Coordinates of C-alpha atoms and ligand atoms in Angstrom, one line a residue:
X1 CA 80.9 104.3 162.9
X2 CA 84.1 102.2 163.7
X3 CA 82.1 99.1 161.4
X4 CA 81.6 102.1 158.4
X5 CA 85.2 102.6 159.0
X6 CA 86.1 99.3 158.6
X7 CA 83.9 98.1 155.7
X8 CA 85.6 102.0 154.1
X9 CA 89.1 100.9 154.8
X10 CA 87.5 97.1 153.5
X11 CA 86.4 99.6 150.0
X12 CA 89.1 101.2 149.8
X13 CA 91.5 97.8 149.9
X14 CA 89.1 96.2 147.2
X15 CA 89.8 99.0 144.8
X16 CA 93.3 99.0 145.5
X17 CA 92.9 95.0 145.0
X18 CA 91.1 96.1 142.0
X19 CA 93.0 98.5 140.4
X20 CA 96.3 96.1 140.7
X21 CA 94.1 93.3 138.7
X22 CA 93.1 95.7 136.4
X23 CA 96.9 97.0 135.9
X24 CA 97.6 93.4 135.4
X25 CA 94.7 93.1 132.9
X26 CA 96.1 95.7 130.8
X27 CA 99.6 94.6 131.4
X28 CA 98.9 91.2 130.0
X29 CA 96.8 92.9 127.4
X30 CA 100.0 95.5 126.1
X31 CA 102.5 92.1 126.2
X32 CA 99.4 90.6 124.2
X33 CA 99.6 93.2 121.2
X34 CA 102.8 91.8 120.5
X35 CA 102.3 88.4 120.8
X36 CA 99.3 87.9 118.8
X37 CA 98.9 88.8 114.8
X38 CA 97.0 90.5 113.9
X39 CA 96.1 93.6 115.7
X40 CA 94.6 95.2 112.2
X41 CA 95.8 98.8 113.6
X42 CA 96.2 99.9 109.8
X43 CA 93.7 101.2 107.5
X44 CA 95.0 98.1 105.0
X45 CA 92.3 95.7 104.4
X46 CA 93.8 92.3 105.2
X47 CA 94.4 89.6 102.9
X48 CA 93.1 91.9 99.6
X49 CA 96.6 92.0 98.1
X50 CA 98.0 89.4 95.7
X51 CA 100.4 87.7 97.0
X52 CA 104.2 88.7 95.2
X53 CA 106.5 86.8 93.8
X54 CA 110.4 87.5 93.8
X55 CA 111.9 87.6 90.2
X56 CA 113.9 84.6 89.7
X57 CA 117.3 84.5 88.0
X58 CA 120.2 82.3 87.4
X59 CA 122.6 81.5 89.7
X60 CA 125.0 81.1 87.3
X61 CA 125.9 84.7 86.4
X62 CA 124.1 87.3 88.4
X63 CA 125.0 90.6 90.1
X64 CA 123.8 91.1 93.5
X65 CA 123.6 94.6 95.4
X66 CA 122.8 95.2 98.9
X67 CA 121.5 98.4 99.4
X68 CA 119.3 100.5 101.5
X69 CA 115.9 100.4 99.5
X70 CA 111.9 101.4 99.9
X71 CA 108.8 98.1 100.0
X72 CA 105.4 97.8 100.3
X73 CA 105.4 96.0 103.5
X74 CA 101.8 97.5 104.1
X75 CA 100.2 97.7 100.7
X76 CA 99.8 101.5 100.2
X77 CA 102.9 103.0 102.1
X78 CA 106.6 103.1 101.7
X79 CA 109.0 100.7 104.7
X80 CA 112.5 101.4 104.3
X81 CA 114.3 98.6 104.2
X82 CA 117.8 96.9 103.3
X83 CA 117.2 94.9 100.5
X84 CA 119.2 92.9 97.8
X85 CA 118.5 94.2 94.0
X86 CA 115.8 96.4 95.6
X87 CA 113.5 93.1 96.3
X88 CA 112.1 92.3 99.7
X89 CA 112.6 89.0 99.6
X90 CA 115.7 88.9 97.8
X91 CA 115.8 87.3 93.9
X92 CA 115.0 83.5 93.8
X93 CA 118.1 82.6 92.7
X94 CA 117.3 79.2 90.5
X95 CA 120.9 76.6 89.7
X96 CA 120.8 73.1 88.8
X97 CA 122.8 70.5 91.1
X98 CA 126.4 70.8 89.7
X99 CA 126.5 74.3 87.7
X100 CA 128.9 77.1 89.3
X101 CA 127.2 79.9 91.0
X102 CA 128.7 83.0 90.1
X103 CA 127.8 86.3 91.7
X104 CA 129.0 89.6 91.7
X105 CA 128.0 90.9 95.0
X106 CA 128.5 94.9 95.6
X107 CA 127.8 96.1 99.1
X108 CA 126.2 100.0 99.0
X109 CA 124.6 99.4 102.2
X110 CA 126.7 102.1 104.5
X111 CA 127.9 99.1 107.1
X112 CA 129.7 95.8 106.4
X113 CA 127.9 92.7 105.4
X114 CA 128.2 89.1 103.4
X115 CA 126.0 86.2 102.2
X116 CA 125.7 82.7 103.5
X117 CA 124.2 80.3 101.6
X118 CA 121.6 78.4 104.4
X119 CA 122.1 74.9 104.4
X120 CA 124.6 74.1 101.2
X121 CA 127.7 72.9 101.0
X122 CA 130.5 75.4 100.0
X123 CA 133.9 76.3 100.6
X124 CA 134.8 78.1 103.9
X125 CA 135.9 81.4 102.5
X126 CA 132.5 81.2 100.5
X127 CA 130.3 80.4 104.0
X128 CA 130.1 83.8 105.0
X129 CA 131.8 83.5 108.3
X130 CA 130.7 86.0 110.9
X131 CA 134.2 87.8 110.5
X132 CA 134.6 87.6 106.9
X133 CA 133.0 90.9 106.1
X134 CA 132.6 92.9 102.8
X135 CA 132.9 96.7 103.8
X136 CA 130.6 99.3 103.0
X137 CA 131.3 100.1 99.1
X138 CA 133.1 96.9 98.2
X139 CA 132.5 94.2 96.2
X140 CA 133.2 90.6 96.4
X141 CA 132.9 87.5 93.4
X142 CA 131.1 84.5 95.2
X143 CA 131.9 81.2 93.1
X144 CA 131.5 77.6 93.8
X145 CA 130.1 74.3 92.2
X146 CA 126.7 73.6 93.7
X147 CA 126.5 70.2 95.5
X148 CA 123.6 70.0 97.1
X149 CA 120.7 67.8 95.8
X150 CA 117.1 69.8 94.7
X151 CA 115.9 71.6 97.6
X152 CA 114.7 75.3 98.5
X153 CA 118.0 76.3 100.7
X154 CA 118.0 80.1 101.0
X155 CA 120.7 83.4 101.4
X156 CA 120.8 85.6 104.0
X157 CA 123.6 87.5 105.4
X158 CA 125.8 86.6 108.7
X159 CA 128.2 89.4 109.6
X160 CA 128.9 89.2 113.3
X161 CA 126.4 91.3 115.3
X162 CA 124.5 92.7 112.7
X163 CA 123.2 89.0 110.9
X164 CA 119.5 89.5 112.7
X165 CA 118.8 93.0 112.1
X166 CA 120.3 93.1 108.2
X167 CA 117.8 90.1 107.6
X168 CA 114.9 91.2 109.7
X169 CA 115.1 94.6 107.4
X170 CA 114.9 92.6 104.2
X171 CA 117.8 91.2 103.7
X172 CA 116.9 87.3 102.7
X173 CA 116.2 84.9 99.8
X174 CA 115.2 81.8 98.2
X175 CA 118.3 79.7 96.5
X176 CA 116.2 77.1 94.4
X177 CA 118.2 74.0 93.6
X178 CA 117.0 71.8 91.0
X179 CA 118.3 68.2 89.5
X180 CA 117.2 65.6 87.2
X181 CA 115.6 63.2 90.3
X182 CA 113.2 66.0 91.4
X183 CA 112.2 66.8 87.6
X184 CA 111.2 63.6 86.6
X185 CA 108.3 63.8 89.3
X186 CA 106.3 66.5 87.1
X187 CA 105.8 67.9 90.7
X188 CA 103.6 71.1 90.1
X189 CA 105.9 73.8 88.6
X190 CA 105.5 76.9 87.0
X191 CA 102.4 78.7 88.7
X192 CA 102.2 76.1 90.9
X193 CA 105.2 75.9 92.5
X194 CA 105.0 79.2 95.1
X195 CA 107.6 80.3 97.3
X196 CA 106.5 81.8 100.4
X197 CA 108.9 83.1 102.8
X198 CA 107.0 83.8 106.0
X199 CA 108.4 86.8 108.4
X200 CA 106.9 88.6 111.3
X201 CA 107.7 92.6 112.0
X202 CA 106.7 95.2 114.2
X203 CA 105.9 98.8 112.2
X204 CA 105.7 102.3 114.7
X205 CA 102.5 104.0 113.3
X206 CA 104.5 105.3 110.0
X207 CA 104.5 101.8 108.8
X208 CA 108.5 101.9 109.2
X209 CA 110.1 98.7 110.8
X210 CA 111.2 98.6 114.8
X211 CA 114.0 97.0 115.7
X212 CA 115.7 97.6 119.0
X213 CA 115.9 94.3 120.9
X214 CA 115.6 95.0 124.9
X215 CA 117.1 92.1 126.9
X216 CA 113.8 90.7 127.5
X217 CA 113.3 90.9 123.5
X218 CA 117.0 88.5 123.4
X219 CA 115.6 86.1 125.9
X220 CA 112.3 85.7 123.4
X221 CA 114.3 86.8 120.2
X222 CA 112.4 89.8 118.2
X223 CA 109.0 88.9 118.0
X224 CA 106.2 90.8 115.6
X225 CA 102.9 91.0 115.6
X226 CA 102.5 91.6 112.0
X227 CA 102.6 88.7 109.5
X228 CA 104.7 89.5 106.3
X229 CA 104.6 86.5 103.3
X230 CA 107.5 87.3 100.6
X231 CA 107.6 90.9 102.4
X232 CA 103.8 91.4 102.1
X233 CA 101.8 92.1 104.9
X234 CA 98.1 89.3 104.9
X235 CA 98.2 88.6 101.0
X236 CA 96.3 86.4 99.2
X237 CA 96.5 84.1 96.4
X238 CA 94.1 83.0 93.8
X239 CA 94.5 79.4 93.1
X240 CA 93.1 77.0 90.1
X241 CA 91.3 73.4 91.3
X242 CA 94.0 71.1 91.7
X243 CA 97.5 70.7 93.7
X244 CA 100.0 73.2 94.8
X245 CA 103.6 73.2 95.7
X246 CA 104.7 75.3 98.2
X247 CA 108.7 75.8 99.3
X248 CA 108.1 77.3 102.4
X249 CA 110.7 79.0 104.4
X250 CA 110.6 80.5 107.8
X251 CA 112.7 83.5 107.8
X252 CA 111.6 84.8 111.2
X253 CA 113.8 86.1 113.4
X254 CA 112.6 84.1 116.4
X255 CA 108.6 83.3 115.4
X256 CA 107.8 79.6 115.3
X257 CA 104.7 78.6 113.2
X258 CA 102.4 75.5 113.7
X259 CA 101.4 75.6 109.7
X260 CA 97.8 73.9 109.1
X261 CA 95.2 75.2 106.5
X262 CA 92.0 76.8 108.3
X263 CA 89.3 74.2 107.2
X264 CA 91.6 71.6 109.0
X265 CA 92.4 70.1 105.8
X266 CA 95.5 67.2 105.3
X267 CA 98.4 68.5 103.4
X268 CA 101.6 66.8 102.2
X269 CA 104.9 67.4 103.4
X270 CA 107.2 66.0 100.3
X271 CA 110.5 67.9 101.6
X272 CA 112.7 69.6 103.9
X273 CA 115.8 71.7 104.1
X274 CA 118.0 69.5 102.2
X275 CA 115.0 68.6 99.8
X276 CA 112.8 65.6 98.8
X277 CA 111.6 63.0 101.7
X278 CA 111.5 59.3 100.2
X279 CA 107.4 59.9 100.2
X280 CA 104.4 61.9 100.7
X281 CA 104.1 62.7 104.6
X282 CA 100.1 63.3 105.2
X283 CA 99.2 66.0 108.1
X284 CA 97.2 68.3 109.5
X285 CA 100.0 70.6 111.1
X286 CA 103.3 71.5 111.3
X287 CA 105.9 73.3 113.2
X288 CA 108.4 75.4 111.4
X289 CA 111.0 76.8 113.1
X290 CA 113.3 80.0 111.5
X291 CA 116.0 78.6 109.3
X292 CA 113.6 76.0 108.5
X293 CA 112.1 75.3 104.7
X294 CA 109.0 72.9 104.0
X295 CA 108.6 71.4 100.8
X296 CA 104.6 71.2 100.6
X297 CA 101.4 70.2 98.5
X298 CA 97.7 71.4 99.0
X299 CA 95.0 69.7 97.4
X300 CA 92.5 72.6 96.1
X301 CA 90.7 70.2 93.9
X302 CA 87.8 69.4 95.9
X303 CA 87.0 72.8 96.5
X304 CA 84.3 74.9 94.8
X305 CA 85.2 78.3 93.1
X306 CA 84.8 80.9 95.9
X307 CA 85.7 78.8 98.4
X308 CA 88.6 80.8 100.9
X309 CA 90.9 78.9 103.2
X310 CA 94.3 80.3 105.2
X311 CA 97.5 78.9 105.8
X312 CA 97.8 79.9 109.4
X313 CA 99.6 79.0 112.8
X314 CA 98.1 76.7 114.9
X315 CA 98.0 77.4 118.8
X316 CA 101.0 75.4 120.7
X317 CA 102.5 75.7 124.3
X318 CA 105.9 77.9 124.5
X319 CA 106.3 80.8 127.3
X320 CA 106.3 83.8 124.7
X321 CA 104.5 82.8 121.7
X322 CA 102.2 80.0 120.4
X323 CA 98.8 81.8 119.8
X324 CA 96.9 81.1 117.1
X325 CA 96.6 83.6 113.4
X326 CA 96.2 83.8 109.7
X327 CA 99.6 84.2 108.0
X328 CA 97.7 84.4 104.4
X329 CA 94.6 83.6 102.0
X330 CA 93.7 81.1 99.5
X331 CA 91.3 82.0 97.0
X332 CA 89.7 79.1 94.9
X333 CA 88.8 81.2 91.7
X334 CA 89.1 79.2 89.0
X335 CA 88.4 75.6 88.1
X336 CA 91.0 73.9 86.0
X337 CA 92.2 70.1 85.4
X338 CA 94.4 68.1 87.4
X339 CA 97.7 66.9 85.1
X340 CA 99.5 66.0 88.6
X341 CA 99.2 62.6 90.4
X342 CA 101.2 62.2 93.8
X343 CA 103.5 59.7 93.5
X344 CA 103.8 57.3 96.5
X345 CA 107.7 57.2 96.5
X346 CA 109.7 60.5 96.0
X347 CA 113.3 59.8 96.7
X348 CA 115.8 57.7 98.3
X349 CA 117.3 58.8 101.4
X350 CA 120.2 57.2 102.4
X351 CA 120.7 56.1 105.8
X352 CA 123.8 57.0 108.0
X353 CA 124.6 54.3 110.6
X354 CA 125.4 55.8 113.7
X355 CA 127.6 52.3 114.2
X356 CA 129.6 54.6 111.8
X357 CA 130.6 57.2 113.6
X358 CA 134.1 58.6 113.9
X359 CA 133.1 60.5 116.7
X360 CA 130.0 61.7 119.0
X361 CA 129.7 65.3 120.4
X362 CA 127.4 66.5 123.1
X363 CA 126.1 70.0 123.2
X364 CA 124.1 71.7 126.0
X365 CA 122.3 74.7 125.4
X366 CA 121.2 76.9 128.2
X367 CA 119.5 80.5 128.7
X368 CA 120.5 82.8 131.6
X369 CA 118.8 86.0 132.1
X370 CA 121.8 87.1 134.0
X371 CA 123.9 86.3 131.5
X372 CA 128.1 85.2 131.5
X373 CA 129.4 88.4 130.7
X374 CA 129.1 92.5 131.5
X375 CA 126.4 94.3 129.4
X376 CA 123.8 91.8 129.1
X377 CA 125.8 89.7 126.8
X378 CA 125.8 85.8 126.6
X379 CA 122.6 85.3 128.5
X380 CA 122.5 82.3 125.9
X381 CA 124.7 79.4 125.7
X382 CA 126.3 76.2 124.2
X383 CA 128.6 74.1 126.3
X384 CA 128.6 77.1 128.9
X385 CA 130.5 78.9 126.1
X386 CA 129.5 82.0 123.7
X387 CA 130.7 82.9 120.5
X388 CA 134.4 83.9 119.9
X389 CA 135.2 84.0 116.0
X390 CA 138.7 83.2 117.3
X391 CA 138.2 79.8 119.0
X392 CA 138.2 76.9 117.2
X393 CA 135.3 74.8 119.4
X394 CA 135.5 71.6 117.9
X395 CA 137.7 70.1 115.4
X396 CA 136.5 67.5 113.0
X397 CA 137.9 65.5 110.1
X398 CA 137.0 66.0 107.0
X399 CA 134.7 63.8 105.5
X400 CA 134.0 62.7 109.1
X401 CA 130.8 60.9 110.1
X402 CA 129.8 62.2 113.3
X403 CA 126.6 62.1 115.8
X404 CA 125.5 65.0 117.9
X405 CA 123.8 65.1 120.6
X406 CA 122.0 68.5 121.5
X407 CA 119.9 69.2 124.9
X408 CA 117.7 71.8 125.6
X409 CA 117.9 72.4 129.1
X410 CA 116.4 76.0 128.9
X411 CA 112.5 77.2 129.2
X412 CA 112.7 78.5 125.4
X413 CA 112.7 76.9 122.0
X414 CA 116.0 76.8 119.9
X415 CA 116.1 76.0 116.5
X416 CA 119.8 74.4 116.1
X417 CA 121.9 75.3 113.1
X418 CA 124.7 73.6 111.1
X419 CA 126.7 75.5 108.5
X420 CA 128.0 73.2 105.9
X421 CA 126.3 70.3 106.2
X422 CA 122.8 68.3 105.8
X423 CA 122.1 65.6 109.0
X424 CA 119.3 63.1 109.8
X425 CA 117.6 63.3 113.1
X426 CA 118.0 60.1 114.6
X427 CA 116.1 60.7 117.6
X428 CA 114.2 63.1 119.7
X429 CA 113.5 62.5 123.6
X430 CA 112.1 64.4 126.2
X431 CA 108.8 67.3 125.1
X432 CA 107.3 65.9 122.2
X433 CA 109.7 62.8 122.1
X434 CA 109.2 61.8 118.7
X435 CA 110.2 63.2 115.4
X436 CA 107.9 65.3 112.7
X437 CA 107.6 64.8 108.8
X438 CA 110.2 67.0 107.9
X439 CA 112.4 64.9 109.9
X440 CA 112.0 62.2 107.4
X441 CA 114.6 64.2 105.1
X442 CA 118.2 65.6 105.5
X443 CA 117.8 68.7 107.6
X444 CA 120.3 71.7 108.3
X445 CA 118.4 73.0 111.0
X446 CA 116.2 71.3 113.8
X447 CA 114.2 73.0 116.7
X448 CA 114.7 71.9 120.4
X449 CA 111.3 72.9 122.5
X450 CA 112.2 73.0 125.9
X451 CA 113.7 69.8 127.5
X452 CA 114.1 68.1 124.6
X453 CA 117.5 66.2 123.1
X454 CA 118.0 65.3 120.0
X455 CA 120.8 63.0 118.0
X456 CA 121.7 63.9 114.8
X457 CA 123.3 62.3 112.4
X458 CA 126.1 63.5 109.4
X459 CA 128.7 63.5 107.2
X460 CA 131.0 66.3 106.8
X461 CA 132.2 67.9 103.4
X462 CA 136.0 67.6 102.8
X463 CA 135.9 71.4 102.1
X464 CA 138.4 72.4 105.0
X465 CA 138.2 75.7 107.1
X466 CA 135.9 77.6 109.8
X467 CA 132.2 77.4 109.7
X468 CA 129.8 78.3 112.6
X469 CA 126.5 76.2 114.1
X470 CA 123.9 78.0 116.1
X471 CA 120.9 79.1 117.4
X472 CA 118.8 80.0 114.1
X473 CA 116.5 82.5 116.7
X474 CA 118.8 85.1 115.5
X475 CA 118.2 86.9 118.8
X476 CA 119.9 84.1 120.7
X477 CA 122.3 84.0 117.8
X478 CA 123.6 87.9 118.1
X479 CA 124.0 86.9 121.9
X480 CA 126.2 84.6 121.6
X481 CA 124.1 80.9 120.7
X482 CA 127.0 80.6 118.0
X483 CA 130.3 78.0 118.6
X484 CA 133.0 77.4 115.8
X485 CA 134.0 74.3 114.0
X486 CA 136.8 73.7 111.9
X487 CA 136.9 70.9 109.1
X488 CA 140.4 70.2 108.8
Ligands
C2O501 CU1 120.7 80.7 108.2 CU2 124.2 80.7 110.1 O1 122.5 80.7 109.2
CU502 CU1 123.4 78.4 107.5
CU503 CU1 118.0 79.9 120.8

């Protein structure tokens, strides 16, 4: 009786035992859902829609209007979005290196917003500083000479507190920059030069975006389980024999991708953020962190007509994200002659000497879940400090050459952020201690994996006035990741 007893009290602890490992199970399985595209929880058939391309116009006399607007983010039903010009992405705005962008920008969203222009050089009262905001109903002319060399940079607006959610409902673009260096390369153009913005959302069962970050969501930063490319949920493209260009841009709110093609194939990485490399980087995979652009080339001439391949993420080690999935389809459907040759030199980068430096900076970027201030606030850091539009963090010269040295001493990825400015990474030590292709060329925005440090390298523009360098997880960003610098 007393053993029965026993070995019933014995049952009854294994179920309890049980039922806590199965509560775990599921647990792990609900935090899964989020973490790993794609559930397919729609009746949309993935990868059977073509993949779109924003219209492109000139940056030299366009009218832009932010407004709430409607997409097919899931072929078949109606998002509601914020959009510019009613186009989710945003128009490809297309400028050669030294025209004047002129834009007439008219805000009829119902809160205040602006535009920065990722990763180009322009005057401060251009830059879109997180104060400088154009009210509801307002309209503002932005103008300035383009400087920057060829390169995908990209627009996206920055008002304080509201930057991540207006572009995680829509509001981003491509700004295409072209000069006589990159056309004389006859790189693929035309339909073969694609734009893909990659994005990740979470849709409630209506297909209508979710976005209410919980302070475990700001430790991560917003993370989706649903893989959007140029605002399209799994599209496809149908592609001829022979090479592509693609001007990738991650404009995720906080989703690193480990890009590689699905057969394992080699691609070429012949640019970054602030555009060509000086040649042809050959890999297999690579990590692309938001605020980032890659300037790529896939080979489809081997292929047979039928044959389907993905761009998707690779699996890599990070606490909240890192699982492997499809972000969209290749389709080999026609055979066609290759015109293109790679070249084995591209450009000419040249060199900063850090033996140059007017000055060296040291930044420190930390996460604490208890945050610095009341209401959750600040749980993210850079020198201990969060952003305060008012304070002037660092002052530099202009025209200054300056190193900076940036550790990650927190458990989560940050991809760093430099308004203003392109830089070289000079070094990377500590995680994967070395640097990737797209390091090769002049960056604007460079990720730190946890306990790594990295020394950067740049020259500052002359044009004098407040601009902002941050965390590009926009999360992290919106909590305060952001310090000021003034060029003066
Ligand atoms: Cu895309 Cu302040 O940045
Ligand atoms: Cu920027
Ligand atoms: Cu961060």
């Amino acid at each position: 009786m007393k053993n029965q007893k026993l070995s019933f009290h014995k049952w009854m602890q294994s179920i309890g035992i049980n039922f806590m490992i199965i509560t775990i199970l599921v647990m792990a399985c609900k935090k899964k859902e989020i973490e790993t595209p794609f559930p397919n929880n729609t009746s949309y058939q993935l990868f059977t829609t073509p993949l779109k391309r924003p219209a492109t116009v000139s940056g030299t006399s366009a009218s832009f209007t932010a407004s709430a607007a409607s997409a097919e983010v899931v072929p078949g039903s109606n998002t509601s979005v914020l959009a510019y010009n009613n186009s989710v992405p945003g128009p490809t705005i297309s400028i050669n290196f030294g025209q004047t962008l002129n834009i007439n920008f008219l805000n009829s969203l119902s809160e205040g917003t602006n535009m920065h222009w990722h990763g180009l050089d322009v005057p401060a009262n251009q830059d879109g500083f997180p104060t400088s905001i154009i009210g509801s109903g307002a309209n503002f002319n932005f103008s300035f000479p383009v400087n920057n060399r060829a390169g995908a940079y990209w627009y996206h607006p920055h008002p304080e507190g509201a930057t991540a959610s207006q572009a995680y409902k829509g509001m981003a673009g491509f700004f295409i920059v072209r000069d006589a260096e990159e056309s004389s390369l006859n790189l693929p153009s035309g339909d073969y030069e694609v734009p893909i913005a990659i994005q990740d959302k979470r849709l409630d069962g209506n297909n209508q975006l979710i976005y209410n970050p919980t302070s475990n969501d700001i430790m991560t930063g917003w993370l989706g389980d649903k893989i959007v490319v140029n605002g399209v949920y799994a599209p496809y493209l149908g592609v001829a024999t022979r090479f592509y260009r693609f001007r990738v841009l991650n404009g995720s709110n906080a989703r690193i991708y480990n890009l590689a093609l699905s057969n394992g194939a080699d691609f070429y990485v012949i640019g970054s953020d602030g555009g060509l490399l000086a040649a042809p980087v050959s890999v297999q995979s690579l990590m692309l962190s938001p605020g980032e652009r890659a300037d790529i080339l896939i080979n489809f001439g081997s292929y047979s007509v039928g044959t389907e391949i993905y761009l998707q993420s690779n699996s890599f080690t990070s606490m909240s994200q890192g699982n492997e999935f499809k972000i969209m389809k290749f389709k080999v459907d026609k055979n066609e002659v290759e015109t293109f040759s790679l070249p084995s030199s591209l450009s000419v980068i040249n060199t900063l000497s850090p033996a140059s430096a007017d000055t060296i900076r040291s930044f420190i970027l930390k996460a604490d879940p208890m945050g610095s201030m009341p209401g959750m606030s600040g749980m993210h850091t850079i020198n201990d400090k969060i952003f305060d539009a008012a304070r002037v963090d660092e002052m530099v010269k202009a025209g200054a050459t300056e190193v900076w040295e940036i550790e990650n001493t927190s458990d989560e990825p940050h991809p760093m952020h430099i308004h203003g400015v392109q830089f070289l990474v000079l070094q990377r030590t500590g995680g994967r201690n070395s640097l990737i292709a797209t390091e090769n060329g002049w960056k604007d925005t460079a990720l730190l994996m946890p306990g790594e440090k990295i020394k950067i390298i740049m020259k500052f523009s002359s044009n004098p006035g407040k601009f902002v360098f941050h965390c590009h997880n926009l999360e992290h960003e919106e909590d305060g990741m952001m310090l000021v610098f003034e060029i003066m």
